[in-house]
Amino acid sequence: MESSKNVLICAGGTGGHVVPALTIAKRLIEDGYKPFIIGTGKDLEKTIATGIETRSVASCPPSANPIKALKFFRTLSVGIRQSKKLIKELKPVAVIGMGGYPSVPVVLAARGKVPILIHEANAIAGKANRFLERFADVVLVGFESTTGFKNQSRIEVVGNPLRWVDIPPFSQKAYELLGLDRSKKTILFFGGSQGANLLNDAFLSLPDKLITREDLQWLMISGKHLFEKMKDEVKSRGYQNVKVLDFLVAMDRAYSVANLTITRCGAMTISELECLGIPCVLIPKRPHIYDHQYLNAMYLKSKRECVILEQNELREKLAASIEFELQRKRMPTECSHMHAVDNISEILKSLIGAIG
């Protein structure tokens, strides 16, 4: 193993952290580096991070609850010890933290030893990155409007690294692989890598006359833990034009066929929709830490027309919003996210060269 080329990318828990980490990892391989994705050991990480070596360290979210806070500090102590052992073994030339609590023990173990970059994908910095900012050599952000960091001098706007930046719209192959009808308009429902019960329920609350329209078909990505329930409900109602999937790694297929997307507002989803220009109805999860999903949605609205609905408005406004957005056309656009991996690669190589 060539230790002088190893880079640790800290990401775990959700697709919003793992997916951009994987995109960066693939670029690092092209640049001659050996990336390791350091996460929590969850099945989701192994499912997404195919072809990239993964390791795990102990970590858990902080809490104001005294019992959970004690667990956090005990787990953090274990995670730091494990991270120090990894750093000694792998001798990385840099550490990249992608946000979220799995980044914390690795960055703390690496401070003062190797260059550290952290990347914030959301429109407002999360708790982990706010804390880790002080240990980072460079703070990378996905949106030019990102807030929440104290030291503006170290911030570099790089965009969010996307798996797909040039998806052919309405590809015949995508319809065939998904088992969908190219002659119908496709409405894509999904709640991110974890799924979203509220979005599934929102779909089921739509009028039958809309769901069963002959010119429409629906692609539901329910989330693994909600899949059986959703599949059984769709079957019991006799919907013939609704395809239910538990999870889809190849989201480029879904994006290719989508005339309209109804979704949550994770940073990567928002960035993909910005580049691809797919009409969308956004339903931010609220309340949420720092209200980041709502701010992500507002970022996209500042770039292009879209509909933002509060969770308590769905029964009243979702059907009409779908009818309205179906009249819009896809409008792909040039955006910063298309060049994010290039930007991150150049900053990383510059930092390694300067400190090394």
PDB file of C-alpha atoms in Angstrom, residues 15-214:
ATOM      1  CA  GLY A  15     -26.807   9.332   1.225  1.00  0.00           C
ATOM      2  CA  GLY A  16     -26.432  13.109   1.453  1.00  0.00           C
ATOM      3  CA  HIS A  17     -22.991  12.577   2.971  1.00  0.00           C
ATOM      4  CA  VAL A  18     -21.920   9.312   1.342  1.00  0.00           C
ATOM      5  CA  VAL A  19     -22.871  10.152  -2.263  1.00  0.00           C
ATOM      6  CA  PRO A  20     -20.676  13.275  -2.600  1.00  0.00           C
ATOM      7  CA  ALA A  21     -17.891  11.439  -0.755  1.00  0.00           C
ATOM      8  CA  LEU A  22     -18.052   8.669  -3.347  1.00  0.00           C
ATOM      9  CA  THR A  23     -17.952  11.201  -6.183  1.00  0.00           C
ATOM     10  CA  ILE A  24     -14.847  12.825  -4.711  1.00  0.00           C
ATOM     11  CA  ALA A  25     -13.281   9.408  -4.098  1.00  0.00           C
ATOM     12  CA  LYS A  26     -13.644   8.428  -7.753  1.00  0.00           C
ATOM     13  CA  ARG A  27     -11.962  11.654  -8.846  1.00  0.00           C
ATOM     14  CA  LEU A  28      -9.117  11.092  -6.373  1.00  0.00           C
ATOM     15  CA  ILE A  29      -8.488   7.687  -7.931  1.00  0.00           C
ATOM     16  CA  GLU A  30      -8.140   9.408 -11.310  1.00  0.00           C
ATOM     17  CA  ASP A  31      -5.663  11.812  -9.688  1.00  0.00           C
ATOM     18  CA  GLY A  32      -3.555   8.906  -8.436  1.00  0.00           C
ATOM     19  CA  TYR A  33      -4.703   8.893  -4.807  1.00  0.00           C
ATOM     20  CA  LYS A  34      -6.068   5.987  -2.757  1.00  0.00           C
ATOM     21  CA  PRO A  35      -9.328   7.107  -1.063  1.00  0.00           C
ATOM     22  CA  PHE A  36     -10.894   5.463   1.971  1.00  0.00           C
ATOM     23  CA  ILE A  37     -14.448   6.339   2.991  1.00  0.00           C
ATOM     24  CA  ILE A  38     -14.624   6.397   6.783  1.00  0.00           C
ATOM     25  CA  GLY A  39     -18.196   5.998   8.020  1.00  0.00           C
ATOM     26  CA  THR A  40     -20.427   4.334  10.576  1.00  0.00           C
ATOM     27  CA  GLY A  41     -20.527   0.859   9.049  1.00  0.00           C
ATOM     28  CA  LYS A  42     -24.188   1.095   8.040  1.00  0.00           C
ATOM     29  CA  ASP A  43     -25.451  -1.030   5.148  1.00  0.00           C
ATOM     30  CA  LEU A  44     -26.347   2.134   3.208  1.00  0.00           C
ATOM     31  CA  GLU A  45     -22.687   3.150   3.041  1.00  0.00           C
ATOM     32  CA  LYS A  46     -21.679  -0.249   1.673  1.00  0.00           C
ATOM     33  CA  THR A  47     -24.543  -0.179  -0.845  1.00  0.00           C
ATOM     34  CA  ILE A  48     -23.594   3.220  -2.234  1.00  0.00           C
ATOM     35  CA  ALA A  49     -19.805   3.127  -1.906  1.00  0.00           C
ATOM     36  CA  THR A  50     -19.220   0.273  -4.335  1.00  0.00           C
ATOM     37  CA  GLY A  51     -15.649  -0.059  -5.533  1.00  0.00           C
ATOM     38  CA  ILE A  52     -14.222   2.162  -2.778  1.00  0.00           C
ATOM     39  CA  GLU A  53     -12.600   0.761   0.348  1.00  0.00           C
ATOM     40  CA  THR A  54     -14.561   1.664   3.494  1.00  0.00           C
ATOM     41  CA  ARG A  55     -13.690   1.677   7.175  1.00  0.00           C
ATOM     42  CA  SER A  56     -15.805   2.570  10.185  1.00  0.00           C
ATOM     43  CA  VAL A  57     -15.250   4.327  13.495  1.00  0.00           C
ATOM     44  CA  ALA A  58     -17.527   4.749  16.478  1.00  0.00           C
ATOM     45  CA  SER A  59     -19.667   7.896  16.414  1.00  0.00           C
ATOM     46  CA  CYS A  60     -23.084   9.132  17.468  1.00  0.00           C
ATOM     47  CA  PRO A  61     -24.953  12.465  17.456  1.00  0.00           C
ATOM     48  CA  PRO A  62     -24.602  14.889  20.371  1.00  0.00           C
ATOM     49  CA  SER A  63     -27.578  15.514  22.640  1.00  0.00           C
ATOM     50  CA  ALA A  64     -28.727  17.851  25.393  1.00  0.00           C
ATOM     51  CA  ASN A  65     -30.167  14.842  27.222  1.00  0.00           C
ATOM     52  CA  PRO A  66     -27.692  14.030  30.059  1.00  0.00           C
ATOM     53  CA  ILE A  67     -27.772  10.268  29.488  1.00  0.00           C
ATOM     54  CA  LYS A  68     -27.393  10.600  25.708  1.00  0.00           C
ATOM     55  CA  ALA A  69     -24.704  13.263  26.180  1.00  0.00           C
ATOM     56  CA  LEU A  70     -22.697  10.834  28.317  1.00  0.00           C
ATOM     57  CA  LYS A  71     -23.048   8.213  25.579  1.00  0.00           C
ATOM     58  CA  PHE A  72     -21.881  10.769  23.012  1.00  0.00           C
ATOM     59  CA  PHE A  73     -18.663  11.595  24.888  1.00  0.00           C
ATOM     60  CA  ARG A  74     -17.907   7.927  25.571  1.00  0.00           C
ATOM     61  CA  THR A  75     -18.491   7.039  21.922  1.00  0.00           C
ATOM     62  CA  LEU A  76     -16.445  10.021  20.749  1.00  0.00           C
ATOM     63  CA  SER A  77     -13.539   8.902  22.913  1.00  0.00           C
ATOM     64  CA  VAL A  78     -13.678   5.425  21.379  1.00  0.00           C
ATOM     65  CA  GLY A  79     -14.007   6.919  17.870  1.00  0.00           C
ATOM     66  CA  ILE A  80     -10.963   9.140  18.336  1.00  0.00           C
ATOM     67  CA  ARG A  81      -8.869   6.172  19.498  1.00  0.00           C
ATOM     68  CA  GLN A  82     -10.013   4.155  16.483  1.00  0.00           C
ATOM     69  CA  SER A  83      -9.302   7.106  14.176  1.00  0.00           C
ATOM     70  CA  LYS A  84      -5.779   7.550  15.546  1.00  0.00           C
ATOM     71  CA  LYS A  85      -5.154   3.871  14.890  1.00  0.00           C
ATOM     72  CA  LEU A  86      -6.429   4.268  11.311  1.00  0.00           C
ATOM     73  CA  ILE A  87      -4.249   7.318  10.726  1.00  0.00           C
ATOM     74  CA  LYS A  88      -1.204   5.462  12.053  1.00  0.00           C
ATOM     75  CA  GLU A  89      -2.004   2.501   9.802  1.00  0.00           C
ATOM     76  CA  LEU A  90      -2.922   4.344   6.596  1.00  0.00           C
ATOM     77  CA  LYS A  91      -0.673   7.424   6.953  1.00  0.00           C
ATOM     78  CA  PRO A  92      -2.997   9.670   4.882  1.00  0.00           C
ATOM     79  CA  VAL A  93      -1.795  12.770   3.095  1.00  0.00           C
ATOM     80  CA  ALA A  94      -5.115  14.537   3.838  1.00  0.00           C
ATOM     81  CA  VAL A  95      -8.481  14.173   5.548  1.00  0.00           C
ATOM     82  CA  ILE A  96     -11.744  15.427   4.068  1.00  0.00           C
ATOM     83  CA  GLY A  97     -14.764  15.783   6.361  1.00  0.00           C
ATOM     84  CA  MET A  98     -18.126  15.788   4.599  1.00  0.00           C
ATOM     85  CA  GLY A  99     -20.147  16.963   7.594  1.00  0.00           C
ATOM     86  CA  GLY A 100     -22.270  14.983  10.020  1.00  0.00           C
ATOM     87  CA  TYR A 101     -21.173  13.423  13.288  1.00  0.00           C
ATOM     88  CA  PRO A 102     -19.064  10.616  11.691  1.00  0.00           C
ATOM     89  CA  SER A 103     -16.565  13.309  10.613  1.00  0.00           C
ATOM     90  CA  VAL A 104     -15.863  14.475  14.151  1.00  0.00           C
ATOM     91  CA  PRO A 105     -13.614  11.726  15.612  1.00  0.00           C
ATOM     92  CA  VAL A 106     -11.475  11.437  12.461  1.00  0.00           C
ATOM     93  CA  VAL A 107     -10.897  15.184  12.101  1.00  0.00           C
ATOM     94  CA  LEU A 108     -10.063  15.497  15.801  1.00  0.00           C
ATOM     95  CA  ALA A 109      -7.590  12.624  15.525  1.00  0.00           C
ATOM     96  CA  ALA A 110      -6.008  14.139  12.401  1.00  0.00           C
ATOM     97  CA  ARG A 111      -5.607  17.727  13.606  1.00  0.00           C
ATOM     98  CA  GLY A 112      -2.024  18.919  13.485  1.00  0.00           C
ATOM     99  CA  LYS A 113      -0.919  15.813  11.593  1.00  0.00           C
ATOM    100  CA  VAL A 114      -2.235  16.212   8.031  1.00  0.00           C
ATOM    101  CA  PRO A 115      -4.111  18.827   5.954  1.00  0.00           C
ATOM    102  CA  ILE A 116      -7.827  18.918   6.760  1.00  0.00           C
ATOM    103  CA  LEU A 117     -10.631  20.054   4.453  1.00  0.00           C
ATOM    104  CA  ILE A 118     -14.294  20.104   5.411  1.00  0.00           C
ATOM    105  CA  HIS A 119     -17.162  20.371   2.953  1.00  0.00           C
ATOM    106  CA  GLU A 120     -20.610  21.793   3.763  1.00  0.00           C
ATOM    107  CA  ALA A 121     -23.277  20.834   1.233  1.00  0.00           C
ATOM    108  CA  ASN A 122     -26.231  22.698   2.759  1.00  0.00           C
ATOM    109  CA  ALA A 123     -27.237  26.354   2.646  1.00  0.00           C
ATOM    110  CA  ILE A 124     -26.383  26.632   6.339  1.00  0.00           C
ATOM    111  CA  ALA A 125     -23.568  24.866   8.176  1.00  0.00           C
ATOM    112  CA  GLY A 126     -24.494  21.957  10.416  1.00  0.00           C
ATOM    113  CA  LYS A 127     -23.359  21.403  13.995  1.00  0.00           C
ATOM    114  CA  ALA A 128     -20.444  19.139  13.131  1.00  0.00           C
ATOM    115  CA  ASN A 129     -18.929  21.473  10.547  1.00  0.00           C
ATOM    116  CA  ARG A 130     -19.422  24.522  12.765  1.00  0.00           C
ATOM    117  CA  PHE A 131     -17.401  22.731  15.422  1.00  0.00           C
ATOM    118  CA  LEU A 132     -14.782  21.358  13.015  1.00  0.00           C
ATOM    119  CA  GLU A 133     -14.235  24.682  11.226  1.00  0.00           C
ATOM    120  CA  ARG A 134     -11.514  25.643  13.710  1.00  0.00           C
ATOM    121  CA  PHE A 135      -9.432  22.566  12.800  1.00  0.00           C
ATOM    122  CA  ALA A 136      -9.817  22.852   9.010  1.00  0.00           C
ATOM    123  CA  ASP A 137      -7.211  24.317   6.690  1.00  0.00           C
ATOM    124  CA  VAL A 138      -9.925  25.061   4.121  1.00  0.00           C
ATOM    125  CA  VAL A 139     -13.728  25.156   4.402  1.00  0.00           C
ATOM    126  CA  LEU A 140     -15.493  24.167   1.167  1.00  0.00           C
ATOM    127  CA  VAL A 141     -19.139  25.082   0.573  1.00  0.00           C
ATOM    128  CA  GLY A 142     -21.667  23.968  -2.012  1.00  0.00           C
ATOM    129  CA  PHE A 143     -23.728  27.161  -2.292  1.00  0.00           C
ATOM    130  CA  GLU A 144     -22.412  30.705  -2.578  1.00  0.00           C
ATOM    131  CA  SER A 145     -25.073  31.775  -0.062  1.00  0.00           C
ATOM    132  CA  THR A 146     -24.024  29.233   2.626  1.00  0.00           C
ATOM    133  CA  THR A 147     -23.988  30.735   6.114  1.00  0.00           C
ATOM    134  CA  GLY A 148     -23.033  29.588   9.615  1.00  0.00           C
ATOM    135  CA  PHE A 149     -19.223  29.753   9.518  1.00  0.00           C
ATOM    136  CA  LYS A 150     -17.230  32.331  11.494  1.00  0.00           C
ATOM    137  CA  ASN A 151     -14.021  32.625   9.473  1.00  0.00           C
ATOM    138  CA  GLN A 152     -14.956  33.813   5.991  1.00  0.00           C
ATOM    139  CA  SER A 153     -11.313  34.015   4.858  1.00  0.00           C
ATOM    140  CA  ARG A 154     -10.940  30.231   4.664  1.00  0.00           C
ATOM    141  CA  ILE A 155     -14.173  29.581   2.769  1.00  0.00           C
ATOM    142  CA  GLU A 156     -14.020  28.396  -0.848  1.00  0.00           C
ATOM    143  CA  VAL A 157     -17.223  28.079  -2.897  1.00  0.00           C
ATOM    144  CA  VAL A 158     -16.742  24.868  -4.887  1.00  0.00           C
ATOM    145  CA  GLY A 159     -20.263  23.564  -5.508  1.00  0.00           C
ATOM    146  CA  ASN A 160     -21.625  20.162  -4.494  1.00  0.00           C
ATOM    147  CA  PRO A 161     -19.977  17.149  -6.154  1.00  0.00           C
ATOM    148  CA  LEU A 162     -22.633  15.357  -8.191  1.00  0.00           C
ATOM    149  CA  ARG A 163     -22.598  11.841  -9.620  1.00  0.00           C
ATOM    150  CA  TRP A 164     -24.369  12.991 -12.764  1.00  0.00           C
ATOM    151  CA  VAL A 165     -24.197  16.392 -14.408  1.00  0.00           C
ATOM    152  CA  ASP A 166     -25.212  15.490 -17.950  1.00  0.00           C
ATOM    153  CA  ILE A 167     -28.182  13.124 -18.018  1.00  0.00           C
ATOM    154  CA  PRO A 168     -29.930  12.699 -21.382  1.00  0.00           C
ATOM    155  CA  PRO A 169     -33.602  13.589 -20.814  1.00  0.00           C
ATOM    156  CA  PHE A 170     -36.276  11.007 -21.627  1.00  0.00           C
ATOM    157  CA  SER A 171     -33.808   8.275 -22.592  1.00  0.00           C
ATOM    158  CA  GLN A 172     -35.472   5.213 -24.104  1.00  0.00           C
ATOM    159  CA  LYS A 173     -32.992   2.993 -22.245  1.00  0.00           C
ATOM    160  CA  ALA A 174     -33.949   4.564 -18.893  1.00  0.00           C
ATOM    161  CA  TYR A 175     -37.645   3.864 -19.528  1.00  0.00           C
ATOM    162  CA  GLU A 176     -36.839   0.261 -20.442  1.00  0.00           C
ATOM    163  CA  LEU A 177     -34.644  -0.331 -17.388  1.00  0.00           C
ATOM    164  CA  LEU A 178     -37.320   1.095 -15.088  1.00  0.00           C
ATOM    165  CA  GLY A 179     -40.188  -0.676 -16.871  1.00  0.00           C
ATOM    166  CA  LEU A 180     -41.992   2.572 -17.677  1.00  0.00           C
ATOM    167  CA  ASP A 181     -43.979   3.848 -20.665  1.00  0.00           C
ATOM    168  CA  ARG A 182     -42.216   6.534 -22.719  1.00  0.00           C
ATOM    169  CA  SER A 183     -45.534   7.860 -24.048  1.00  0.00           C
ATOM    170  CA  LYS A 184     -46.641   8.983 -20.575  1.00  0.00           C
ATOM    171  CA  LYS A 185     -45.446  11.817 -18.359  1.00  0.00           C
ATOM    172  CA  THR A 186     -43.549  10.519 -15.319  1.00  0.00           C
ATOM    173  CA  ILE A 187     -43.893  12.006 -11.852  1.00  0.00           C
ATOM    174  CA  LEU A 188     -41.037  11.061  -9.519  1.00  0.00           C
ATOM    175  CA  PHE A 189     -41.713  10.929  -5.754  1.00  0.00           C
ATOM    176  CA  PHE A 190     -38.782  10.389  -3.402  1.00  0.00           C
ATOM    177  CA  GLY A 191     -37.681  11.389   0.063  1.00  0.00           C
ATOM    178  CA  GLY A 192     -33.922  10.905  -0.128  1.00  0.00           C
ATOM    179  CA  SER A 193     -31.900   7.815   0.799  1.00  0.00           C
ATOM    180  CA  GLN A 194     -33.942   7.190   3.958  1.00  0.00           C
ATOM    181  CA  GLY A 195     -37.335   7.631   2.326  1.00  0.00           C
ATOM    182  CA  ALA A 196     -40.041   9.836   3.810  1.00  0.00           C
ATOM    183  CA  ASN A 197     -43.297   8.515   5.239  1.00  0.00           C
ATOM    184  CA  LEU A 198     -44.896  11.936   4.846  1.00  0.00           C
ATOM    185  CA  LEU A 199     -44.245  11.977   1.093  1.00  0.00           C
ATOM    186  CA  ASN A 200     -45.606   8.459   0.690  1.00  0.00           C
ATOM    187  CA  ASP A 201     -48.750   9.447   2.595  1.00  0.00           C
ATOM    188  CA  ALA A 202     -49.021  12.629   0.540  1.00  0.00           C
ATOM    189  CA  PHE A 203     -49.075  10.574  -2.653  1.00  0.00           C
ATOM    190  CA  LEU A 204     -51.768   8.271  -1.260  1.00  0.00           C
ATOM    191  CA  SER A 205     -53.884  11.302  -0.309  1.00  0.00           C
ATOM    192  CA  LEU A 206     -54.005  12.562  -3.909  1.00  0.00           C
ATOM    193  CA  PRO A 207     -57.347  12.245  -5.749  1.00  0.00           C
ATOM    194  CA  ASP A 208     -57.767   8.947  -7.602  1.00  0.00           C
ATOM    195  CA  LYS A 209     -58.674  10.833 -10.771  1.00  0.00           C
ATOM    196  CA  LEU A 210     -55.209  12.440 -10.764  1.00  0.00           C
ATOM    197  CA  ILE A 211     -53.264   9.274  -9.927  1.00  0.00           C
ATOM    198  CA  THR A 212     -55.075   7.209 -12.571  1.00  0.00           C
ATOM    199  CA  ARG A 213     -54.882   9.773 -15.367  1.00  0.00           C
ATOM    200  CA  GLU A 214     -54.098   7.914 -18.593  1.00  0.00           C
TER     201      GLU A 214
END
